[in-house]
mmCIF file of C-alpha atoms in Angstrom:
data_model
loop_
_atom_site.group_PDB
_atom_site.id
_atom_site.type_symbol
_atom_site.label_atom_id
_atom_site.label_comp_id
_atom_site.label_asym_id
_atom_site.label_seq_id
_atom_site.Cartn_x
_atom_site.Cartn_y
_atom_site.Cartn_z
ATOM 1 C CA UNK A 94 -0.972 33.659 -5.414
ATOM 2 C CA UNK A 95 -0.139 30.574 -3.041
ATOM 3 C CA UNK A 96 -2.801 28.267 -2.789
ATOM 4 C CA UNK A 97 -3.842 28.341 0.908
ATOM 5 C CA UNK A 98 -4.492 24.465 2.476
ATOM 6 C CA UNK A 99 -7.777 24.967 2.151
ATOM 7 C CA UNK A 100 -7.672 25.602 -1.448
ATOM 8 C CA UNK A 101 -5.386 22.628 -1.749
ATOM 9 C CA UNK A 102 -8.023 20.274 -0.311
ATOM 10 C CA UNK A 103 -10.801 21.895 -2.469
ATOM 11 C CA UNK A 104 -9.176 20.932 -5.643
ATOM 12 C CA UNK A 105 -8.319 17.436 -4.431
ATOM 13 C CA UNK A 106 -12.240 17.001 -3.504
ATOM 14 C CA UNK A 107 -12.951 18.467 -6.837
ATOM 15 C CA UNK A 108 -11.867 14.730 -8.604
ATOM 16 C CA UNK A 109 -14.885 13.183 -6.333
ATOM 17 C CA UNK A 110 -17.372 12.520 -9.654
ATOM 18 C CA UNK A 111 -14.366 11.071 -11.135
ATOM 19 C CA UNK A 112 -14.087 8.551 -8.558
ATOM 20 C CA UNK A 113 -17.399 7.695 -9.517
ATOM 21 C CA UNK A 114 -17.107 7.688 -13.123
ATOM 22 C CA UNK A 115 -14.401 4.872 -12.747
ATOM 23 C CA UNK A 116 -15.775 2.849 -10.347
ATOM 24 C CA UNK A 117 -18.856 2.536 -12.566
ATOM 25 C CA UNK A 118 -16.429 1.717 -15.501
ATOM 26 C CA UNK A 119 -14.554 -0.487 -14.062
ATOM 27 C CA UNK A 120 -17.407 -2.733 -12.482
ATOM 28 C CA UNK A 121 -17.604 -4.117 -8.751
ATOM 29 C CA UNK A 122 -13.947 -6.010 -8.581
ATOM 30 C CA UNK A 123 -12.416 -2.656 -8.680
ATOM 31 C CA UNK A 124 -12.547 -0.227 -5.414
ATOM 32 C CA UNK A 125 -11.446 3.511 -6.593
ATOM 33 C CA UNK A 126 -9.859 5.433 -3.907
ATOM 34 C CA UNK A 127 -9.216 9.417 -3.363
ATOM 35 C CA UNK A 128 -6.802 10.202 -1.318
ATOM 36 C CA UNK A 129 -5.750 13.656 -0.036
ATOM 37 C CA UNK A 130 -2.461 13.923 0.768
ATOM 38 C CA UNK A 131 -2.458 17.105 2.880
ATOM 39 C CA UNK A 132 -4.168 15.056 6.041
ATOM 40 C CA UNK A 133 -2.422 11.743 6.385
ATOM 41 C CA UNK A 134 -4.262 10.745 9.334
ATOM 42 C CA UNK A 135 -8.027 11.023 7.740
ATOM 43 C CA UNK A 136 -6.800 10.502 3.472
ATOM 44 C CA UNK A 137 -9.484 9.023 2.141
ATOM 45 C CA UNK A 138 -12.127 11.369 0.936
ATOM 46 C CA UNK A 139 -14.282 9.172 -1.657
ATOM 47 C CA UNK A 140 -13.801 5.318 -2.261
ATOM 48 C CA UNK A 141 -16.014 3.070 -4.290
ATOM 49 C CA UNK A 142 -16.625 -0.512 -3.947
ATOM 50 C CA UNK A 143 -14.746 -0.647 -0.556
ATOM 51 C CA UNK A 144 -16.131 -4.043 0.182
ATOM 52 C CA UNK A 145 -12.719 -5.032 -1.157
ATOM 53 C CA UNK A 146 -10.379 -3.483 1.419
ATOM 54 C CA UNK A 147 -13.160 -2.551 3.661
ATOM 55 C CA UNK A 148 -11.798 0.833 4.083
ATOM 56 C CA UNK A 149 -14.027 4.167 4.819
ATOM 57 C CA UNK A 150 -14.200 7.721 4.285
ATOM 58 C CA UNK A 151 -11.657 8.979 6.724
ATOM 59 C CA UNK A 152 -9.200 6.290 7.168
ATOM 60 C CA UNK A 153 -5.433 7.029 7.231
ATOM 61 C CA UNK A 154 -2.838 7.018 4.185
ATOM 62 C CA UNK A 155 -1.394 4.004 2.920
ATOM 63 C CA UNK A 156 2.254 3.021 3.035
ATOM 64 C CA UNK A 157 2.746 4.396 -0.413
ATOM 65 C CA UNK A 158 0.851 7.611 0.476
ATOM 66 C CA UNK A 159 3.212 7.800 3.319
ATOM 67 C CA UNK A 160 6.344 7.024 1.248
ATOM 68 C CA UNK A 161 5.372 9.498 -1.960
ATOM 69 C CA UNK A 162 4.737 12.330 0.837
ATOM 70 C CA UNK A 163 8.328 11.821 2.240
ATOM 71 C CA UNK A 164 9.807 11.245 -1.198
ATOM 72 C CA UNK A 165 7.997 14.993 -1.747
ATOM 73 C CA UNK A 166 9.595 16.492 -5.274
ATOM 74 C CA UNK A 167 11.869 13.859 -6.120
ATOM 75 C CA UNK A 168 8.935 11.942 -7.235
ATOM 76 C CA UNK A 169 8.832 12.827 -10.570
ATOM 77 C CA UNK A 170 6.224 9.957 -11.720
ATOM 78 C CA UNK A 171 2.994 10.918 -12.675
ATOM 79 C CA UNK A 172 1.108 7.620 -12.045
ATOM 80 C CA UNK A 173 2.281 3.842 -11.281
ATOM 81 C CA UNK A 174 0.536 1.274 -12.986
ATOM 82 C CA UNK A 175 -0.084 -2.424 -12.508
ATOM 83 C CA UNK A 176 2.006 -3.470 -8.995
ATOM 84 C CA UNK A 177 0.931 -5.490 -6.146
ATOM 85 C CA UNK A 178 -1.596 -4.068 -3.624
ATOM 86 C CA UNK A 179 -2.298 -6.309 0.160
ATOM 87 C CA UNK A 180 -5.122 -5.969 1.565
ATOM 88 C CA UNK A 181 -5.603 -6.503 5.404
ATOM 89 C CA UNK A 182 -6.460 -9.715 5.302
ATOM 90 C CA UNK A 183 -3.329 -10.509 3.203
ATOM 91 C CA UNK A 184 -5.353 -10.596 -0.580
ATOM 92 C CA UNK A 185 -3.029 -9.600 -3.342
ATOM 93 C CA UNK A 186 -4.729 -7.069 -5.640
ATOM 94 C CA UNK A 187 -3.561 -5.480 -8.792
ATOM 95 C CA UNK A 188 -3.218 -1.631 -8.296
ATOM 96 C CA UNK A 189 -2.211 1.632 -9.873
ATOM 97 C CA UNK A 190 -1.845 4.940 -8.835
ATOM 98 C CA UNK A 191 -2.048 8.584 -10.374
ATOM 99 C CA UNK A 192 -0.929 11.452 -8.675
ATOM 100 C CA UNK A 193 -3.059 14.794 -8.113
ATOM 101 C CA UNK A 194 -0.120 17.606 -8.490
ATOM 102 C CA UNK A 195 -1.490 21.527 -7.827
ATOM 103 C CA UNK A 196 1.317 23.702 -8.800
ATOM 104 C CA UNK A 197 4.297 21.007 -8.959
ATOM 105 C CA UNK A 198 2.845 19.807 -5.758
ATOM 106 C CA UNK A 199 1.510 16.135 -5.266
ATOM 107 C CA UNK A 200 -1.670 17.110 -3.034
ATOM 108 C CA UNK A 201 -3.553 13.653 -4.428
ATOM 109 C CA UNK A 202 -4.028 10.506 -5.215
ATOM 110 C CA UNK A 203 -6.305 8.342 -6.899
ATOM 111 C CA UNK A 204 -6.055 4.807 -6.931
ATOM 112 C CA UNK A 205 -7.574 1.700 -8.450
ATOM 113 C CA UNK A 206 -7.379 -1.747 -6.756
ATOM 114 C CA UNK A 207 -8.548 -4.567 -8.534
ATOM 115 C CA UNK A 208 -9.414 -7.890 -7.509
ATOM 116 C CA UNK A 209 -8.649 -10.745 -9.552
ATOM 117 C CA UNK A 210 -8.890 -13.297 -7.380
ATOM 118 C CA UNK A 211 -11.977 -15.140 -9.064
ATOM 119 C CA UNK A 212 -9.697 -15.156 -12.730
ATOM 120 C CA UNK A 213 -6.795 -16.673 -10.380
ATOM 121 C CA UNK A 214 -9.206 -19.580 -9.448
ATOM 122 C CA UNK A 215 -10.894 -19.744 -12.776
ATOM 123 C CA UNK A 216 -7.602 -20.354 -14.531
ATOM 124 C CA UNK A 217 -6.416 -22.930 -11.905
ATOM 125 C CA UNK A 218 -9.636 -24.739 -12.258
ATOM 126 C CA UNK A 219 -8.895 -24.788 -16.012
ATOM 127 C CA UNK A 220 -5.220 -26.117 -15.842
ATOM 128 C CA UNK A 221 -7.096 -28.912 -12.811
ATOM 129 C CA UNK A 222 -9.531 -30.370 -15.159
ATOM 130 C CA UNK A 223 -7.139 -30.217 -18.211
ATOM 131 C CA UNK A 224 -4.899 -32.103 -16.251
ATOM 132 C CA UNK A 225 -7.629 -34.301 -14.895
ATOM 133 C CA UNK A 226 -9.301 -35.336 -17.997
ATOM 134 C CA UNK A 227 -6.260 -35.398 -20.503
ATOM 135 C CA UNK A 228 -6.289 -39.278 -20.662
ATOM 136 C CA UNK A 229 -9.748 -39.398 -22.657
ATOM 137 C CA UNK A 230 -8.076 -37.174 -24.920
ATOM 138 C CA UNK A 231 -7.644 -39.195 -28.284
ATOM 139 C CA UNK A 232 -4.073 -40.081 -29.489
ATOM 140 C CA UNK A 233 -3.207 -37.844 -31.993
ATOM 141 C CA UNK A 234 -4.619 -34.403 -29.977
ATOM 142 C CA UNK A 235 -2.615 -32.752 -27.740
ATOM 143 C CA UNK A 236 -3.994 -30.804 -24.571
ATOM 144 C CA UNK A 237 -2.639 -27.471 -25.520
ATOM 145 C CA UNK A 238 -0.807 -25.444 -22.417
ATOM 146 C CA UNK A 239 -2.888 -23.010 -20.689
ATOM 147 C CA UNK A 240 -1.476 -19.580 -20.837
ATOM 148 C CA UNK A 241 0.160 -17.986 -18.300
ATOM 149 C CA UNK A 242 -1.596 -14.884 -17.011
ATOM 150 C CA UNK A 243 0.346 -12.223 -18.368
ATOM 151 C CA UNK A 244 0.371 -9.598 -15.297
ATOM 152 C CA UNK A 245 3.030 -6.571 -16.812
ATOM 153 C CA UNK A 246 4.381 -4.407 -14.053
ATOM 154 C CA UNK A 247 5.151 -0.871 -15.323
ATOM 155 C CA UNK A 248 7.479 0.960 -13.008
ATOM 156 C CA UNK A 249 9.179 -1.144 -11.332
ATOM 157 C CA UNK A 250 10.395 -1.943 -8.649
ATOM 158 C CA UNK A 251 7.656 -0.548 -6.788
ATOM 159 C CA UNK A 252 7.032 -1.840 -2.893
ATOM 160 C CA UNK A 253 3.414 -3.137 -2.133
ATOM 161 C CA UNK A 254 0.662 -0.938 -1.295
ATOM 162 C CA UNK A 255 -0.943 -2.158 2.265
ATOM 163 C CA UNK A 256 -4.239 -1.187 2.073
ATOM 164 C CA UNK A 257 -4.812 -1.117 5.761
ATOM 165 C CA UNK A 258 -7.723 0.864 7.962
ATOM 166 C CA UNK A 259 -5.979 2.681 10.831
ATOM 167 C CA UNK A 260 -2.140 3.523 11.324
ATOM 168 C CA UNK A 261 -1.728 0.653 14.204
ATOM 169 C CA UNK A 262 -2.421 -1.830 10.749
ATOM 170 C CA UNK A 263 0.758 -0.799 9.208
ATOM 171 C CA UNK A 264 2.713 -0.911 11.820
ATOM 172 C CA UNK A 265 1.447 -4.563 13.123
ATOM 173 C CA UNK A 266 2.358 -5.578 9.551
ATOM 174 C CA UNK A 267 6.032 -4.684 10.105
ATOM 175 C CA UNK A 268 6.415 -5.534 13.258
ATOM 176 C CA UNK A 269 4.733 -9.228 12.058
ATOM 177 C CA UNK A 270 7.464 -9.456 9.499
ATOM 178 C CA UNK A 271 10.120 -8.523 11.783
ATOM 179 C CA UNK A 272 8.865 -11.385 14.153
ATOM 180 C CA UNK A 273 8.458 -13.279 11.020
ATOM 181 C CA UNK A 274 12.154 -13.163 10.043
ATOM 182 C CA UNK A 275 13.782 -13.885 13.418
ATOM 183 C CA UNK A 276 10.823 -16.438 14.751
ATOM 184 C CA UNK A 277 10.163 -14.774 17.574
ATOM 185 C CA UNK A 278 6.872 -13.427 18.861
ATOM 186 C CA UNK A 279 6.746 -9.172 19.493
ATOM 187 C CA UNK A 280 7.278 -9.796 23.524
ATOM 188 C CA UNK A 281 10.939 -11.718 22.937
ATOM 189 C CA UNK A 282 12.092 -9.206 20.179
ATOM 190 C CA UNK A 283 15.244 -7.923 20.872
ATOM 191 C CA UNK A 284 16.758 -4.221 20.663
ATOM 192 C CA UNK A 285 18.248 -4.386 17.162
ATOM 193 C CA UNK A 286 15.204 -6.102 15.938
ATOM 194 C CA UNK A 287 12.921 -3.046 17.114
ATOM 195 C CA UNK A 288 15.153 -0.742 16.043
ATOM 196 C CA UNK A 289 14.622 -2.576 12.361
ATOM 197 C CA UNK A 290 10.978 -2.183 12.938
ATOM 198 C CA UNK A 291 11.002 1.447 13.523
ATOM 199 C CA UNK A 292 13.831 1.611 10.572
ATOM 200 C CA UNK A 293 11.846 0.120 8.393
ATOM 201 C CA UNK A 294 8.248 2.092 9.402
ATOM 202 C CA UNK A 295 10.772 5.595 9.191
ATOM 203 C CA UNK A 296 11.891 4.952 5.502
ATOM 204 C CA UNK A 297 8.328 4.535 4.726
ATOM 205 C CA UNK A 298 7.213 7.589 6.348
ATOM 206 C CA UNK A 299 4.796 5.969 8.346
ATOM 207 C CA UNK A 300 5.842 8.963 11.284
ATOM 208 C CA UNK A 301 4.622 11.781 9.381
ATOM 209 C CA UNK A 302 1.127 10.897 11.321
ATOM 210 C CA UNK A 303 0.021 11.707 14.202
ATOM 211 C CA UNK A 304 -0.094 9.833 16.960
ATOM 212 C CA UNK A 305 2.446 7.246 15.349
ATOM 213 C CA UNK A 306 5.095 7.321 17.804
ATOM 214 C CA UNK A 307 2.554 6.051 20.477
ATOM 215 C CA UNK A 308 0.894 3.484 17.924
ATOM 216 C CA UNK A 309 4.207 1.656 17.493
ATOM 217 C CA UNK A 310 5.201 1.545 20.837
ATOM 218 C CA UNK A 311 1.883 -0.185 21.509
ATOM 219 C CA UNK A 312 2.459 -2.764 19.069
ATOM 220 C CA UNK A 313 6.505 -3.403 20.207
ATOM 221 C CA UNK A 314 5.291 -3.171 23.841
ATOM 222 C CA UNK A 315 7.930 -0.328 24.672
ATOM 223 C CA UNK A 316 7.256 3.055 25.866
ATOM 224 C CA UNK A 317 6.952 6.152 23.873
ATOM 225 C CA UNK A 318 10.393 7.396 25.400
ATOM 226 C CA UNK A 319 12.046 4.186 23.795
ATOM 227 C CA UNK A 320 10.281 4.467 20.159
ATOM 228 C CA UNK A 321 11.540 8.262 20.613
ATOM 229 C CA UNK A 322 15.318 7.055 20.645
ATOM 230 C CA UNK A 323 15.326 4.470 18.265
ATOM 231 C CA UNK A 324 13.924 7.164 16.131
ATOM 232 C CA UNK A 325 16.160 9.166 16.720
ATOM 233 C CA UNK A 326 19.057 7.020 16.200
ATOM 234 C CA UNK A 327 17.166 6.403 12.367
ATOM 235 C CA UNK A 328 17.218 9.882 12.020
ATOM 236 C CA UNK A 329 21.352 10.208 12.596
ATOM 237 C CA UNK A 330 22.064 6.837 10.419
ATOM 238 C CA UNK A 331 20.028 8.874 7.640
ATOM 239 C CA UNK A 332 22.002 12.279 8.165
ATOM 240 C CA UNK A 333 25.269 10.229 7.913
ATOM 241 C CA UNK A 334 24.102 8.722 4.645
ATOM 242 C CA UNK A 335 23.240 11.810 3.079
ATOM 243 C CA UNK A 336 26.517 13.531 4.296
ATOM 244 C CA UNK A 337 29.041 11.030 3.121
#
């Protein structure tokens, strides 16, 4: 029998005390995040220790969310572990991912940001006052090298995961790239460069939620009717690609 949507989101709420169980493994630097997949615009359903990307039950999908949805089945991975997560506030976070499939399907996801931010500064104070206070080192001992922190990525290449609160964060954070790029502020872009923006928020399935069309014409200061063509244009550079 097909699983009705209803059904679907049942089994994806049905990892909640799992979500817990993590988060109380993993200890207060790590937020665990549930995500269901089958309402973009309101994903998460559970998160623990959200004081680290300050998001809330209800908030939208991330970029990855958005990008495994429009990859649909050729995403064949069952998790991704260890690549960069961004925070709003621009924090880099260590992250990983496993997906929630119900009959082939991805419906889920739950993921684990970590925050190592207080080992980053611990091991740069370390290297500082080795550096610092080599000279009362006697002669004959050397001030062995502090070791790299070994940070594998498994997976790769895998794009970072913006862990942003509403859908007009990830398409600021484009659109602040864009600008970024060409050193212009959003009022002074020109066409091609807001084509690039909606280019670039298409391929990562940021318009599979609602509402988006009028969220990024808000943040590029254009009308709907414009965001509507450049889309469209997208759309026919991406039907050319796949028919050549």
């Amino acid at each position: 029998m097909e699983k009705t949507l209803s059904m679907k989101q049942a089994y994806v709420r049905e990892f909640i005390p799992f979500v817990d169980f993590l988060a109380d493994i993993l200890g207060p630097n790590s937020e665990v995040v549930l995500n269901d997949l089958l309402d973009l615009n309101h994903s998460v359903v559970a998160i623990r220790n959200s004081h680290i990307s300050h998001r809330k039950v209800g908030d939208p999908a991330t970029d990855l969310a958005l990008r495994t949805m429009k990859a649909g089945k050729t995403e064949k991975r069952d998790y991704l572990a260890n690549y960069k997560g961004v925070t709003h506030g621009k924090y880099p976070m260590r992250s990983s991912t496993y997906f929630l499939r119900l009959d082939g399907e991805i419906v889920g996801m739950i993921c684990i940001n970590t925050d190592e931010s207080d080992l980053d500064e611990l091991q740069q104070q370390v290297i500082k006052i080795m550096r610092d206070y080599k000279h009362l080192n006697a002669p004959n001992i050397h001030t062995p090298k502090a070791a790299p922190v070994q940070k594998e990525v498994h997976d790769s290449p895998v794009a970072p995961e913006h862990l942003t609160t509403s859908i007009t964060d990830l398409a600021r954070e484009v659109t602040q790239t864009v600008c970024a790029e060409y050193g212009v502020s959003v009022e002074y872009l020109k066409q091609n460069e807001k084509l690039e923006i909606v280019r670039n928020l298409y391929h990562q399935g940021y318009f599979l939620l609602k509402d988006s069309v009028n969220e990024v014409a808000k943040v590029i200061k254009v009308s709907d009717p414009s965001v509507y063509r450049y889309l469209q244009t997208v759309k026919d550079e991406d039907k050319n690609i796949n028919t050549d």
